[in-house]
Amino acid sequence: MFIAPSLLGVLIFVLLPFLDVLGRSFRTVVTKRFVGFQNYGTIFANQAFRLAVKNTFRFTLVCIPLLVVIGLLIALPVSRMKSAGSIKSLYLFPLAVPTATVVIVWKAFFYRQGFLNLALTRLGEWSGLWGEVHKDYLGSSAAFWVLVFSYIWKNAGYTIVLWLAGILGIPNELLEAARVDGASERQCFFRVVLPNLKGSLYTIVILSFLNSFKIYREAYLVAGAYPQQDMYLLQHLFNNWFVNLDFDKMAAATVCVGGFLFIVIMLLQHLWDKQDS
């Protein structure tokens, strides 16, 4: 009875719409004629779809390990501070900054005449190693790493907070007992701290994985609907298909992406359950 309202909401606003999308993926847009797996064959033969999948997959593989490791490396020294609880809110500041404001900062920082090129030019003049720098980071392959930097900057805060919650939740008695038995700080970390952070790690990986598919706003506002090809993600493709009313291809691609996300999450859950047993 307690979960019935939430379950009803999920059924009406998530499950039923997804079933409708699943049905549309096997039909044409206008005539609603059943075409089987023709729409799926069309999207897998689409060059833009393959490029978007490759970039999104690469983005996820790069960002999630970086985010997890960076968050843990910052959370460990912060957890030893007496004011660790009071400064946690500072790490959530990037989440509170409006996306439009962040985009303006990235443009001012990474464009050809931006602050980064200006700083590199001044450094080159001071050291005598190079001259003026006018690299267009958002118009070259470096655009991918600008997107990675943006994602980590915005999402590192909640990752640090989750790591802190896990670290501060470890009983001090366990660490003290390990030190009494002669364990070094390194052994305490790998033998006591890390095993007790499995739950936090699972939560962080899942949230980071899902949030990696939500970077579209920044990428779209910075570079538009057709950015440099290294920054072209699935979200760009879906937006362009939506504008062109290619709903049959959108439906087929959505089913593929949803199925992939479900499989990955279930696989991670299986790995965690297997380790716990």
One Martini backbone bead per residue (centre of mass of N, CA, C, O) as a GRO file, in nm:
protein
  277
    1MET     BB    1   0.055   0.064  -0.018
    2PHE     BB    2   0.300   0.257  -0.010
    3ILE     BB    3   0.398   0.194  -0.326
    4ALA     BB    4   0.151   0.239  -0.513
    5PRO     BB    5   0.181   0.534  -0.618
    6SER     BB    6   0.461   0.496  -0.746
    7LEU     BB    7   0.389   0.254  -0.924
    8LEU     BB    8   0.172   0.404  -1.086
    9GLY     BB    9   0.355   0.624  -1.200
   10VAL     BB   10   0.551   0.436  -1.348
   11LEU     BB   11   0.339   0.301  -1.528
   12ILE     BB   12   0.229   0.564  -1.671
   13PHE     BB   13   0.523   0.732  -1.725
   14VAL     BB   14   0.706   0.465  -1.826
   15LEU     BB   15   0.601   0.184  -1.921
   16LEU     BB   16   0.378   0.259  -2.127
   17PRO     BB   17   0.553   0.442  -2.311
   18PHE     BB   18   0.761   0.221  -2.377
   19LEU     BB   19   0.561   0.029  -2.513
   20ASP     BB   20   0.489   0.229  -2.736
   21VAL     BB   21   0.774   0.250  -2.851
   22LEU     BB   22   0.804  -0.047  -2.916
   23GLY     BB   23   0.574  -0.051  -3.126
   24ARG     BB   24   0.690   0.179  -3.316
   25SER     BB   25   0.958   0.021  -3.400
   26PHE     BB   26   0.759  -0.175  -3.604
   27ARG     BB   27   0.674   0.098  -3.751
   28THR     BB   28   0.550   0.340  -3.922
   29VAL     BB   29   0.468   0.668  -3.903
   30VAL     BB   30   0.213   0.710  -4.090
   31THR     BB   31   0.074   0.410  -4.151
   32LYS     BB   32   0.146   0.184  -3.929
   33ARG     BB   33   0.316  -0.027  -4.056
   34PHE     BB   34   0.433  -0.339  -4.043
   35VAL     BB   35   0.816  -0.404  -4.046
   36GLY     BB   36   0.958  -0.503  -3.811
   37PHE     BB   37   1.323  -0.483  -3.835
   38GLN     BB   38   1.375  -0.237  -4.026
   39ASN     BB   39   1.447  -0.002  -3.832
   40TYR     BB   40   1.698  -0.142  -3.714
   41GLY     BB   41   1.853  -0.166  -3.981
   42THR     BB   42   1.865   0.140  -4.037
   43ILE     BB   43   2.030   0.236  -3.785
   44PHE     BB   44   2.282   0.040  -3.827
   45ALA     BB   45   2.334   0.180  -4.122
   46ASN     BB   46   2.385   0.443  -3.978
   47GLN     BB   47   2.646   0.658  -3.946
   48ALA     BB   48   2.552   0.846  -3.715
   49PHE     BB   49   2.486   0.621  -3.514
   50ARG     BB   50   2.768   0.496  -3.495
   51LEU     BB   51   2.910   0.753  -3.399
   52ALA     BB   52   2.739   0.803  -3.143
   53VAL     BB   53   2.799   0.535  -3.005
   54LYS     BB   54   3.105   0.560  -2.994
   55ASN     BB   55   3.118   0.828  -2.831
   56THR     BB   56   2.945   0.741  -2.589
   57PHE     BB   57   3.114   0.497  -2.507
   58ARG     BB   58   3.378   0.650  -2.468
   59PHE     BB   59   3.277   0.853  -2.261
   60THR     BB   60   3.201   0.645  -2.044
   61LEU     BB   61   3.481   0.498  -2.013
   62VAL     BB   62   3.629   0.762  -1.922
   63CYS     BB   63   3.450   0.902  -1.694
   64ILE     BB   64   3.387   0.697  -1.470
   65PRO     BB   65   3.671   0.633  -1.363
   66LEU     BB   66   3.752   0.925  -1.311
   67LEU     BB   67   3.523   0.998  -1.113
   68VAL     BB   68   3.573   0.779  -0.900
   69VAL     BB   69   3.873   0.844  -0.835
   70ILE     BB   70   3.857   1.146  -0.777
   71GLY     BB   71   3.647   1.129  -0.551
   72LEU     BB   72   3.818   0.948  -0.361
   73LEU     BB   73   4.077   1.128  -0.340
   74ILE     BB   74   3.913   1.363  -0.202
   75ALA     BB   75   3.754   1.214   0.031
   76LEU     BB   76   3.980   1.104   0.212
   77PRO     BB   77   4.099   1.375   0.331
   78VAL     BB   78   3.824   1.501   0.413
   79SER     BB   79   3.741   1.278   0.629
   80ARG     BB   80   3.976   1.388   0.837
   81MET     BB   81   3.813   1.625   0.887
   82LYS     BB   82   3.617   1.801   1.109
   83SER     BB   83   3.458   1.966   0.857
   84ALA     BB   84   3.330   1.760   0.653
   85GLY     BB   85   3.018   1.810   0.683
   86SER     BB   86   3.019   2.131   0.615
   87ILE     BB   87   3.171   2.105   0.313
   88LYS     BB   88   2.982   1.939   0.124
   89SER     BB   89   2.817   2.171  -0.015
   90LEU     BB   90   3.049   2.275  -0.202
   91TYR     BB   91   3.042   2.024  -0.405
   92LEU     BB   92   2.734   2.105  -0.507
   93PHE     BB   93   2.758   2.369  -0.673
   94PRO     BB   94   2.762   2.276  -0.979
   95LEU     BB   95   2.458   2.178  -0.971
   96ALA     BB   96   2.344   2.486  -0.921
   97VAL     BB   97   2.446   2.570  -1.185
   98PRO     BB   98   2.356   2.691  -1.463
   99THR     BB   99   2.401   2.583  -1.777
  100ALA     BB  100   2.432   2.856  -1.925
  101THR     BB  101   2.667   2.952  -1.748
  102VAL     BB  102   2.865   2.725  -1.811
  103VAL     BB  103   2.878   2.773  -2.118
  104ILE     BB  104   3.001   3.054  -2.110
  105VAL     BB  105   3.261   2.965  -1.973
  106TRP     BB  106   3.357   2.764  -2.188
  107LYS     BB  107   3.370   2.962  -2.420
  108ALA     BB  108   3.574   3.162  -2.281
  109PHE     BB  109   3.796   2.931  -2.241
  110PHE     BB  110   3.799   2.743  -2.538
  111TYR     BB  111   3.832   2.937  -2.741
  112ARG     BB  112   4.044   3.087  -2.956
  113GLN     BB  113   4.006   3.366  -2.759
  114GLY     BB  114   4.054   3.244  -2.491
  115PHE     BB  115   4.187   3.195  -2.178
  116LEU     BB  116   4.370   2.953  -2.241
  117ASN     BB  117   4.528   3.076  -2.479
  118LEU     BB  118   4.625   3.321  -2.322
  119ALA     BB  119   4.785   3.165  -2.105
  120LEU     BB  120   4.969   3.009  -2.304
  121THR     BB  121   5.094   3.257  -2.435
  122ARG     BB  122   5.221   3.377  -2.180
  123LEU     BB  123   5.391   3.125  -2.113
  124GLY     BB  124   5.552   3.123  -2.380
  125GLU     BB  125   5.678   3.406  -2.347
  126TRP     BB  126   5.818   3.348  -2.074
  127SER     BB  127   5.976   3.074  -2.175
  128GLY     BB  128   6.025   3.052  -2.504
  129LEU     BB  129   5.875   2.783  -2.640
  130TRP     BB  130   5.632   2.963  -2.757
  131GLY     BB  131   5.378   3.116  -2.899
  132GLU     BB  132   5.096   3.169  -3.016
  133VAL     BB  133   4.760   3.065  -2.918
  134HIS     BB  134   4.476   2.932  -3.151
  135LYS     BB  135   4.300   2.704  -3.042
  136ASP     BB  136   4.010   2.509  -3.135
  137TYR     BB  137   3.863   2.303  -2.916
  138LEU     BB  138   3.554   2.291  -3.039
  139GLY     BB  139   3.683   2.222  -3.355
  140SER     BB  140   3.815   1.959  -3.243
  141SER     BB  141   3.923   1.673  -3.082
  142ALA     BB  142   3.920   1.835  -2.803
  143ALA     BB  143   3.610   1.834  -2.747
  144PHE     BB  144   3.591   1.574  -2.587
  145TRP     BB  145   3.763   1.681  -2.336
  146VAL     BB  146   3.575   1.909  -2.268
  147LEU     BB  147   3.337   1.725  -2.198
  148VAL     BB  148   3.477   1.568  -1.974
  149PHE     BB  149   3.539   1.809  -1.793
  150SER     BB  150   3.245   1.898  -1.755
  151TYR     BB  151   3.140   1.639  -1.623
  152ILE     BB  152   3.335   1.625  -1.380
  153TRP     BB  153   3.280   1.904  -1.259
  154LYS     BB  154   2.967   1.853  -1.210
  155ASN     BB  155   2.989   1.537  -1.068
  156ALA     BB  156   3.201   1.530  -0.832
  157GLY     BB  157   3.040   1.624  -0.585
  158TYR     BB  158   2.842   1.381  -0.538
  159THR     BB  159   3.069   1.173  -0.524
  160ILE     BB  160   3.205   1.280  -0.270
  161VAL     BB  161   2.957   1.257  -0.084
  162LEU     BB  162   2.923   0.948  -0.114
  163TRP     BB  163   3.202   0.873  -0.013
  164LEU     BB  164   3.176   1.009   0.264
  165ALA     BB  165   2.940   0.841   0.365
  166GLY     BB  166   3.094   0.573   0.356
  167ILE     BB  167   3.345   0.644   0.529
  168LEU     BB  168   3.186   0.757   0.787
  169GLY     BB  169   3.035   0.463   0.819
  170ILE     BB  170   3.289   0.349   0.932
  171PRO     BB  171   3.400   0.194   1.188
  172ASN     BB  172   3.659   0.268   1.403
  173GLU     BB  173   3.711  -0.016   1.523
  174LEU     BB  174   3.829  -0.145   1.268
  175LEU     BB  175   4.078   0.038   1.237
  176GLU     BB  176   4.195   0.002   1.521
  177ALA     BB  177   4.229  -0.307   1.506
  178ALA     BB  178   4.423  -0.303   1.263
  179ARG     BB  179   4.646  -0.133   1.399
  180VAL     BB  180   4.697  -0.321   1.639
  181ASP     BB  181   4.781  -0.562   1.429
  182GLY     BB  182   4.984  -0.385   1.221
  183ALA     BB  183   4.853  -0.208   1.020
  184SER     BB  184   4.870  -0.016   0.767
  185GLU     BB  185   4.734   0.232   0.584
  186ARG     BB  186   4.724   0.065   0.327
  187GLN     BB  187   4.587  -0.186   0.452
  188CYS     BB  188   4.338  -0.041   0.560
  189PHE     BB  189   4.231   0.046   0.286
  190PHE     BB  190   4.223  -0.245   0.135
  191ARG     BB  191   4.092  -0.420   0.393
  192VAL     BB  192   3.863  -0.205   0.504
  193VAL     BB  193   3.755   0.031   0.335
  194LEU     BB  194   3.687  -0.086   0.052
  195PRO     BB  195   3.492  -0.322   0.138
  196ASN     BB  196   3.290  -0.089   0.273
  197LEU     BB  197   3.241   0.054  -0.039
  198LYS     BB  198   3.053  -0.110  -0.231
  199GLY     BB  199   2.784   0.041  -0.212
  200SER     BB  200   2.893   0.315  -0.308
  201LEU     BB  201   3.009   0.220  -0.578
  202TYR     BB  202   2.746   0.128  -0.705
  203THR     BB  203   2.596   0.399  -0.692
  204ILE     BB  204   2.805   0.569  -0.850
  205VAL     BB  205   2.811   0.408  -1.114
  206ILE     BB  206   2.513   0.431  -1.186
  207LEU     BB  207   2.487   0.742  -1.181
  208SER     BB  208   2.718   0.797  -1.380
  209PHE     BB  209   2.603   0.636  -1.615
  210LEU     BB  210   2.337   0.800  -1.642
  211ASN     BB  211   2.470   1.092  -1.655
  212SER     BB  212   2.629   1.041  -1.927
  213PHE     BB  213   2.332   1.084  -2.082
  214LYS     BB  214   2.317   1.417  -1.969
  215ILE     BB  215   2.529   1.607  -2.152
  216TYR     BB  216   2.372   1.757  -2.384
  217ARG     BB  217   2.329   2.051  -2.303
  218GLU     BB  218   2.622   2.141  -2.315
  219ALA     BB  219   2.685   2.048  -2.605
  220TYR     BB  220   2.459   2.208  -2.747
  221LEU     BB  221   2.523   2.502  -2.643
  222VAL     BB  222   2.819   2.506  -2.749
  223ALA     BB  223   2.778   2.343  -3.064
  224GLY     BB  224   2.511   2.229  -3.125
  225ALA     BB  225   2.361   1.990  -3.337
  226TYR     BB  226   2.656   2.006  -3.512
  227PRO     BB  227   2.925   1.904  -3.406
  228GLN     BB  228   3.198   1.787  -3.355
  229GLN     BB  229   3.243   1.448  -3.405
  230ASP     BB  230   3.360   1.389  -3.108
  231MET     BB  231   3.071   1.526  -2.983
  232TYR     BB  232   2.879   1.318  -3.110
  233LEU     BB  233   2.580   1.211  -2.977
  234LEU     BB  234   2.288   1.055  -2.916
  235GLN     BB  235   2.135   1.317  -2.847
  236HIS     BB  236   2.179   1.453  -3.118
  237LEU     BB  237   2.039   1.241  -3.288
  238PHE     BB  238   1.760   1.256  -3.154
  239ASN     BB  239   1.711   1.555  -3.212
  240ASN     BB  240   1.728   1.536  -3.523
  241TRP     BB  241   1.500   1.327  -3.557
  242PHE     BB  242   1.282   1.499  -3.425
  243VAL     BB  243   1.293   1.736  -3.625
  244ASN     BB  244   1.247   1.517  -3.877
  245LEU     BB  245   1.029   1.296  -3.786
  246ASP     BB  246   1.198   1.016  -3.699
  247PHE     BB  247   1.028   0.806  -3.504
  248ASP     BB  248   1.109   0.519  -3.586
  249LYS     BB  249   1.415   0.551  -3.528
  250MET     BB  250   1.387   0.649  -3.240
  251ALA     BB  251   1.247   0.399  -3.125
  252ALA     BB  252   1.466   0.190  -3.194
  253ALA     BB  253   1.700   0.335  -3.043
  254THR     BB  254   1.564   0.342  -2.763
  255VAL     BB  255   1.546   0.038  -2.722
  256CYS     BB  256   1.849  -0.016  -2.737
  257VAL     BB  257   1.937   0.169  -2.505
  258GLY     BB  258   1.752   0.054  -2.285
  259GLY     BB  259   1.861  -0.237  -2.302
  260PHE     BB  260   2.155  -0.168  -2.237
  261LEU     BB  261   2.111  -0.040  -1.959
  262PHE     BB  262   1.978  -0.287  -1.828
  263ILE     BB  263   2.210  -0.488  -1.867
  264VAL     BB  264   2.429  -0.333  -1.713
  265ILE     BB  265   2.283  -0.312  -1.439
  266MET     BB  266   2.243  -0.620  -1.401
  267LEU     BB  267   2.543  -0.689  -1.412
  268LEU     BB  268   2.633  -0.521  -1.171
  269GLN     BB  269   2.445  -0.657  -0.968
  270HIS     BB  270   2.567  -0.941  -1.001
  271LEU     BB  271   2.856  -0.869  -0.916
  272TRP     BB  272   2.783  -0.769  -0.631
  273ASP     BB  273   2.638  -1.025  -0.531
  274LYS     BB  274   2.880  -1.214  -0.574
  275GLN     BB  275   3.077  -1.068  -0.376
  276ASP     BB  276   2.893  -1.089  -0.119
  277SER     BB  277   2.886  -1.418  -0.134
   0.00000   0.00000   0.00000
